[in-house]
Short mmCIF file of C-alpha atoms in Angstrom, two decimals:
data_model
loop_
_atom_site.label_atom_id
_atom_site.label_comp_id
_atom_site.label_asym_id
_atom_site.label_seq_id
_atom_site.Cartn_x
_atom_site.Cartn_y
_atom_site.Cartn_z
CA MET N 1 104.96 117.21 104.26
CA THR N 2 104.57 115.40 101.14
CA LYS N 3 107.12 112.14 100.55
CA SER N 4 109.88 113.10 97.72
CA LEU N 5 109.19 112.07 94.25
CA SER N 6 112.57 109.33 94.93
CA GLU N 7 110.32 107.73 97.70
CA PHE N 8 107.08 107.59 95.62
CA SER N 9 109.28 105.53 93.39
CA SER N 10 108.81 102.57 95.69
CA TYR N 11 104.90 103.21 95.59
CA GLN N 12 104.66 103.62 92.00
CA PRO N 13 107.48 102.87 89.85
CA ARG N 14 106.06 103.18 86.16
CA VAL N 15 104.54 106.56 86.75
CA ILE N 16 107.79 108.16 88.97
CA LYS N 17 110.65 106.48 86.95
CA LEU N 18 108.38 108.55 83.71
CA LEU N 19 107.68 111.89 85.46
CA THR N 20 111.46 112.09 86.67
CA ASN N 21 113.26 111.49 83.33
CA SER N 22 110.32 114.19 81.63
CA ILE N 23 111.37 116.67 84.51
CA ARG N 24 115.89 115.66 83.48
CA LYS N 25 115.13 115.60 79.77
CA ASP N 26 113.42 119.03 80.18
CA ARG N 27 110.18 117.56 78.21
CA LEU N 28 107.60 117.49 80.68
CA ALA N 29 104.33 116.99 78.32
CA HIS N 30 102.07 119.75 78.42
CA ALA N 31 99.02 117.78 79.63
CA TYR N 32 98.69 114.81 82.31
CA LEU N 33 96.00 113.20 82.70
CA PHE N 34 96.33 110.54 86.31
CA GLU N 35 94.07 108.08 86.71
CA GLY N 36 93.81 105.10 89.94
CA LYS N 37 91.68 104.30 93.12
CA LYS N 38 91.86 106.70 95.69
CA GLY N 39 94.60 106.38 98.25
CA THR N 40 97.31 105.90 95.34
CA GLY N 41 99.05 109.73 95.13
CA LYS N 42 97.50 111.12 92.28
CA ARG N 43 96.75 114.62 94.22
CA GLU N 44 100.53 114.02 95.91
CA VAL N 45 102.15 113.19 93.45
CA GLY N 46 100.51 116.31 91.10
CA VAL N 47 102.09 118.39 94.15
CA LEU N 48 105.74 117.24 93.30
CA LEU N 49 105.52 118.06 89.74
CA ALA N 50 103.84 121.33 90.60
CA LYS N 51 107.33 121.62 93.11
CA SER N 52 110.05 120.49 90.25
CA PHE N 53 108.33 122.89 87.66
CA PHE N 54 108.54 125.84 89.72
CA CYS N 55 111.61 125.00 92.26
CA GLU N 56 113.89 127.37 92.33
CA ASN N 57 116.62 124.94 93.51
CA LEU N 58 115.83 121.76 91.52
CA GLN N 59 118.55 119.40 92.46
CA ASN N 60 118.76 116.13 89.79
CA TYR N 61 114.66 115.84 89.38
CA GLU N 62 114.03 116.64 93.02
CA PRO N 63 112.36 119.95 94.63
CA CYS N 64 114.22 121.14 97.15
CA ASP N 65 111.63 122.02 99.89
CA ASN N 66 112.60 125.13 100.73
CA CYS N 67 112.54 127.39 98.44
CA ARG N 68 109.78 130.04 98.63
CA ASN N 69 108.30 128.78 95.59
CA CYS N 70 107.96 124.91 97.14
CA LYS N 71 106.49 126.28 100.50
CA ARG N 72 104.42 127.61 98.34
CA ILE N 73 102.99 125.16 96.76
CA GLU N 74 103.23 123.05 99.78
CA SER N 75 100.40 125.46 101.49
CA GLY N 76 98.55 125.91 97.91
CA ASN N 77 99.26 129.78 97.55
CA HIS N 78 101.13 129.87 94.80
CA PRO N 79 99.65 132.73 92.31
CA ASP N 80 100.51 130.62 89.17
CA VAL N 81 99.32 126.88 90.26
CA HIS N 82 95.71 126.41 90.33
CA VAL N 83 93.43 123.49 91.23
CA VAL N 84 90.77 123.11 90.07
CA GLU N 85 87.82 121.45 92.81
CA PRO N 86 84.10 120.29 91.94
CA ASP N 87 81.41 122.69 93.12
CA GLY N 88 79.29 120.94 95.03
CA LEU N 89 78.28 117.44 92.70
CA SER N 90 80.22 118.91 89.65
CA ILE N 91 82.65 121.27 88.22
CA LYS N 92 81.20 123.59 86.17
CA LYS N 93 81.82 125.93 83.12
CA GLY N 94 82.10 129.15 84.52
CA GLN N 95 84.96 127.08 86.64
CA ILE N 96 86.63 126.10 83.28
CA GLN N 97 86.52 130.15 82.24
CA ALA N 98 87.58 131.49 85.20
CA LEU N 99 90.50 128.99 84.90
CA GLN N 100 91.00 130.50 81.52
CA GLU N 101 90.66 134.23 82.45
CA GLU N 102 93.00 132.96 84.95
CA PHE N 103 95.81 131.66 82.69
CA SER N 104 95.22 134.38 79.71
CA LYS N 105 97.11 136.89 82.46
CA SER N 106 100.85 136.49 82.31
CA GLY N 107 102.34 134.75 84.81
CA VAL N 108 103.00 136.42 88.51
CA GLU N 109 106.27 135.53 88.90
CA SER N 110 107.31 133.78 85.84
CA ASN N 111 106.32 132.77 82.74
CA LYS N 112 105.24 129.40 84.25
CA LYS N 113 102.36 128.66 84.90
CA LEU N 114 99.78 125.04 85.97
CA TYR N 115 96.65 124.05 87.07
CA MET N 116 95.43 120.58 88.50
CA ILE N 117 91.65 119.75 87.93
CA VAL N 118 91.10 117.47 90.82
CA HIS N 119 87.82 114.33 90.17
CA ALA N 120 88.22 115.58 86.40
CA ASP N 121 85.42 113.12 85.71
CA LYS N 122 82.79 115.44 87.57
CA MET N 123 82.87 118.19 84.56
CA THR N 124 79.31 119.20 83.11
CA VAL N 125 79.93 117.89 79.12
CA ASN N 126 79.89 122.00 78.84
CA ALA N 127 82.91 122.27 80.89
CA ALA N 128 84.34 119.73 79.78
CA ASN N 129 84.55 120.91 76.30
CA SER N 130 85.56 124.46 77.20
CA LEU N 131 88.58 122.71 78.51
CA LEU N 132 88.98 120.91 75.94
CA LYS N 133 90.06 124.07 73.58
CA PHE N 134 92.40 125.16 76.81
CA LEU N 135 93.46 121.98 75.71
CA GLU N 136 93.91 122.61 71.89
CA GLU N 137 95.81 124.95 72.25
CA PRO N 138 98.63 124.75 74.35
CA ASN N 139 100.88 127.39 75.88
CA ALA N 140 104.53 126.23 75.98
CA ASN N 141 105.40 127.04 79.84
CA THR N 142 101.25 125.42 80.55
CA ILE N 143 100.59 122.55 82.49
CA ALA N 144 97.65 120.92 83.01
CA ILE N 145 97.06 117.91 85.63
CA LEU N 146 94.41 115.99 85.34
CA ILE N 147 93.07 113.58 88.32
CA THR N 148 90.49 110.73 88.06
CA GLU N 149 88.84 107.80 89.90
CA GLN N 150 86.97 106.83 87.07
CA TYR N 151 89.29 107.32 83.37
CA HIS N 152 85.89 105.68 81.89
CA LYS N 153 84.06 108.68 81.92
CA ILE N 154 86.68 111.61 80.80
CA LEU N 155 86.03 113.03 76.97
CA ASN N 156 87.93 110.75 74.25
CA THR N 157 88.92 114.21 72.98
CA ILE N 158 90.52 114.76 76.31
CA LEU N 159 92.06 112.06 76.39
CA SER N 160 93.77 112.43 73.44
CA ARG N 161 95.21 115.22 74.07
CA CYS N 162 96.73 114.27 77.43
CA GLN N 163 99.59 111.67 78.71
CA LEU N 164 97.69 109.25 80.17
CA LEU N 165 99.55 108.28 83.91
CA SER N 166 98.29 105.01 85.82
CA PHE N 167 98.84 104.85 89.19
CA GLN N 168 98.30 101.00 90.66
CA PRO N 169 96.87 100.03 93.98
CA LEU N 170 98.76 100.49 96.72
CA GLN N 171 100.43 97.43 98.24
CA PRO N 172 99.82 95.91 102.24
CA LYS N 173 103.10 96.29 103.15
CA ALA N 174 104.07 100.05 101.55
CA ILE N 175 100.29 101.11 103.53
CA GLU N 176 102.40 99.40 106.49
CA GLN N 177 105.33 101.27 105.97
CA THR N 178 103.79 104.54 105.70
CA LEU N 179 101.02 104.43 108.64
CA THR N 180 104.02 102.80 111.20
CA ASP N 181 106.54 105.79 109.84
CA SER N 182 103.03 108.19 111.15
CA GLY N 183 103.35 106.19 114.82
CA ILE N 184 100.35 103.75 114.42
CA ALA N 185 101.04 101.40 116.24
CA PRO N 186 102.73 97.67 113.89
CA PRO N 187 100.11 95.47 115.23
CA ILE N 188 97.30 98.25 113.54
CA ALA N 189 99.21 99.04 110.84
CA SER N 190 100.00 95.33 109.59
CA LEU N 191 95.74 94.76 109.70
CA VAL N 192 94.40 98.19 108.68
CA ALA N 193 96.78 97.80 105.31
CA GLN N 194 95.01 94.02 104.55
CA LEU N 195 91.58 95.86 104.87
CA THR N 196 92.20 98.84 102.32
CA ASN N 197 94.57 99.97 100.06
CA ASP N 198 93.64 103.83 100.08
CA THR N 199 96.06 105.46 102.55
CA GLU N 200 93.73 108.41 103.58
CA ALA N 201 91.28 105.09 104.94
CA ALA N 202 93.28 103.80 106.59
CA PHE N 203 94.94 106.09 108.64
CA ASN N 204 91.18 106.96 109.93
CA LEU N 205 90.89 103.28 110.45
CA SER N 206 93.89 102.85 112.32
CA LYS N 207 93.11 105.75 114.53
CA ASP N 208 89.31 104.78 115.30
CA ASP N 209 88.56 103.07 118.69
CA TRP N 210 85.62 101.00 117.65
CA PHE N 211 88.56 99.11 115.16
CA ALA N 212 91.33 98.73 117.55
CA GLN N 213 88.23 96.72 119.82
CA ALA N 214 86.86 95.08 117.83
CA ARG N 215 90.88 93.93 116.61
CA LEU N 216 90.87 92.73 120.42
CA LYS N 217 87.44 91.37 120.35
CA VAL N 218 88.57 89.28 117.37
CA ILE N 219 91.07 87.94 119.19
CA LYS N 220 89.24 86.99 122.62
CA LEU N 221 87.48 84.54 120.02
CA TYR N 222 90.11 83.25 118.67
CA GLU N 223 91.25 82.33 122.26
CA VAL N 224 87.15 80.94 123.45
CA LEU N 225 87.58 78.66 120.37
CA THR N 226 90.89 76.68 120.47
CA THR N 227 91.78 76.86 124.75
CA ARG N 228 87.76 77.20 125.54
CA LYS N 229 86.38 75.75 122.78
CA GLY N 230 82.25 74.94 124.54
CA GLN N 231 82.15 78.69 125.42
CA ALA N 232 82.48 80.01 121.82
CA PRO N 233 78.07 79.86 121.44
CA LEU N 234 77.84 81.82 124.14
CA TYR N 235 80.96 84.35 123.58
CA ILE N 236 79.07 85.43 120.29
CA HIS N 237 76.03 85.42 122.66
CA THR N 238 76.93 87.27 124.97
CA GLU N 239 79.70 90.24 123.76
CA TRP N 240 80.73 90.07 120.41
CA MET N 241 76.74 90.32 119.02
CA ASN N 242 76.82 93.23 120.90
CA TYR N 243 79.85 94.99 119.31
CA PHE N 244 79.17 93.58 116.28
CA ASN N 245 76.28 95.38 115.67
CA ASP N 246 75.51 96.20 112.16
CA LYS N 247 76.26 94.36 108.66
CA GLU N 248 79.19 96.08 107.67
CA LYS N 249 80.93 96.18 111.65
CA GLN N 250 80.07 91.77 110.86
CA GLU N 251 81.97 92.19 107.82
CA THR N 252 85.20 93.44 109.50
CA GLY N 253 84.89 91.02 111.76
CA LEU N 254 84.74 88.10 109.80
CA ASP N 255 87.50 89.79 108.13
CA LEU N 256 89.94 90.15 111.41
CA LEU N 257 89.42 86.31 112.12
CA LEU N 258 89.78 85.39 108.37
CA TYR N 259 93.09 86.96 108.67
CA ILE N 260 94.11 85.02 111.94
CA TYR N 261 93.12 81.85 110.33
CA LYS N 262 95.11 82.58 107.14
CA ASP N 263 98.40 83.64 109.55
CA VAL N 264 97.79 79.80 110.74
CA LEU N 265 98.12 78.58 107.53
CA SER N 266 101.36 81.54 106.82
CA VAL N 267 102.79 79.44 109.75
CA GLN N 268 102.70 76.09 108.32
CA LEU N 269 103.71 76.99 105.04
CA GLY N 270 106.59 78.43 106.98
CA ASN N 271 106.02 81.78 106.10
CA ASP N 272 106.36 83.62 109.48
CA GLU N 273 107.28 86.87 107.86
CA HIS N 274 103.59 87.20 106.48
CA VAL N 275 102.08 86.71 109.90
CA ILE N 276 99.57 89.70 110.51
CA TYR N 277 99.10 89.01 113.95
CA GLN N 278 102.61 89.29 114.82
CA ASP N 279 101.60 89.99 118.71
CA ILE N 280 100.10 86.80 118.92
CA ILE N 281 102.27 84.76 116.70
CA GLN N 282 103.24 82.13 119.48
CA GLN N 283 99.71 81.47 120.42
CA ILE N 284 99.42 80.99 116.23
CA LYS N 285 102.68 78.93 116.03
CA GLN N 286 100.93 76.63 118.77
CA HIS N 287 97.52 76.37 117.31
CA ALA N 288 99.12 75.30 113.90
CA LEU N 289 100.98 72.02 115.40
CA GLN N 290 98.11 70.55 116.80
CA ILE N 291 96.02 71.01 113.20
CA THR N 292 96.77 69.82 109.29
CA GLN N 293 96.71 72.50 106.73
CA ARG N 294 93.45 70.74 105.48
CA SER N 295 91.54 71.68 108.71
CA VAL N 296 92.65 75.28 108.62
CA THR N 297 92.08 75.91 104.54
CA GLU N 298 88.12 74.34 105.69
CA LYS N 299 88.20 77.59 108.09
CA VAL N 300 89.10 79.21 106.17
CA THR N 301 86.66 79.06 103.29
CA SER N 302 84.24 77.92 106.30
CA ILE N 303 84.29 81.74 107.42
CA LEU N 304 84.04 82.90 103.43
CA GLU N 305 81.19 80.94 103.28
CA ALA N 306 79.87 82.65 106.47
CA LYS N 307 80.64 86.54 104.51
CA LYS N 308 78.07 85.00 101.20
CA ARG N 309 75.73 84.30 103.57
CA LEU N 310 75.70 87.38 105.73
CA HIS N 311 75.08 89.36 101.96
CA ALA N 312 72.04 87.00 101.72
CA ASN N 313 70.71 88.18 104.74
CA VAL N 314 71.00 84.74 107.05
CA ASN N 315 69.94 86.13 110.95
CA PRO N 316 73.93 87.20 111.66
CA GLN N 317 73.27 85.58 115.46
CA LEU N 318 72.51 82.87 113.87
CA LEU N 319 75.28 82.72 111.45
CA MET N 320 77.33 83.58 114.00
CA GLU N 321 76.86 80.86 115.85
CA GLN N 322 76.91 77.96 113.67
CA LEU N 323 80.65 79.60 112.75
CA VAL N 324 81.93 79.09 115.63
CA LEU N 325 80.28 75.48 116.08
CA THR N 326 82.20 74.72 112.55
CA LEU N 327 85.49 76.83 113.63
CA GLN N 328 85.98 74.68 116.84
CA GLU N 329 85.88 71.01 115.01
CA GLY N 330 89.00 69.71 114.89
#
């Protein structure tokens, strides 16, 4: 089930404050444009706004989630709530015309109607012009929600008729909390939250067996680098290259390694609560005592440099062998 508006306020405080104030004062705009990166909650907030608009037992500004309207909106079956999504690669004029035709009829159960256009930037020019006519003559009881990840592609004439709400990228802690609340193990959740600010992508990654194994292989490399230094090149040859066998996986491996060395730095700076690899924090603390801050910073820089060189098409095995030789110094 979708989070409540109050739960969303910790992720998107500005957006939720504006919407809840409008709901309280019964001053919802006739058209909104929700813009922001993928995974920032635009569609979920759109569904919550629809529930608030139709809820039979609205409490303060929160929909009840139990009435017939809330339940049908949650399941996508409310007759007066319409969602338009791209048909193939674009939203076509016919789709907007069908929507207009639907809205020319009176509401099935009340005089209220709400429509949501997902990926509004994918409207064809003709579709956008059809929508423009619709927005120019708003019905008092109609709400439009346009959703986009590419705000700059929306016609200025449409922008000028919508209230713009910008959704900010989610903070890692917010994503981590969402994942752990859903039963994802904390060590995986904290790491995944650093790699993406898209909640959906974070869920997919956290349930990916390849990723879980990759994390263990990176920890193993770190152990080899700190306790059996001479064996690191052999580990790269026998285990690393077989597992991280394409450029995308190699980059992920470098990112995971980078976060361990950043954790060492966090411990040295007294920020234990910022450590991502909490399950190996004792090992990290021990290492932090044996190495200077400057040396850790140099190792972080060398991993970042390796990432750059990976994109410059340097031989990956040679790159990793050189990197581990650098990392095992000091």
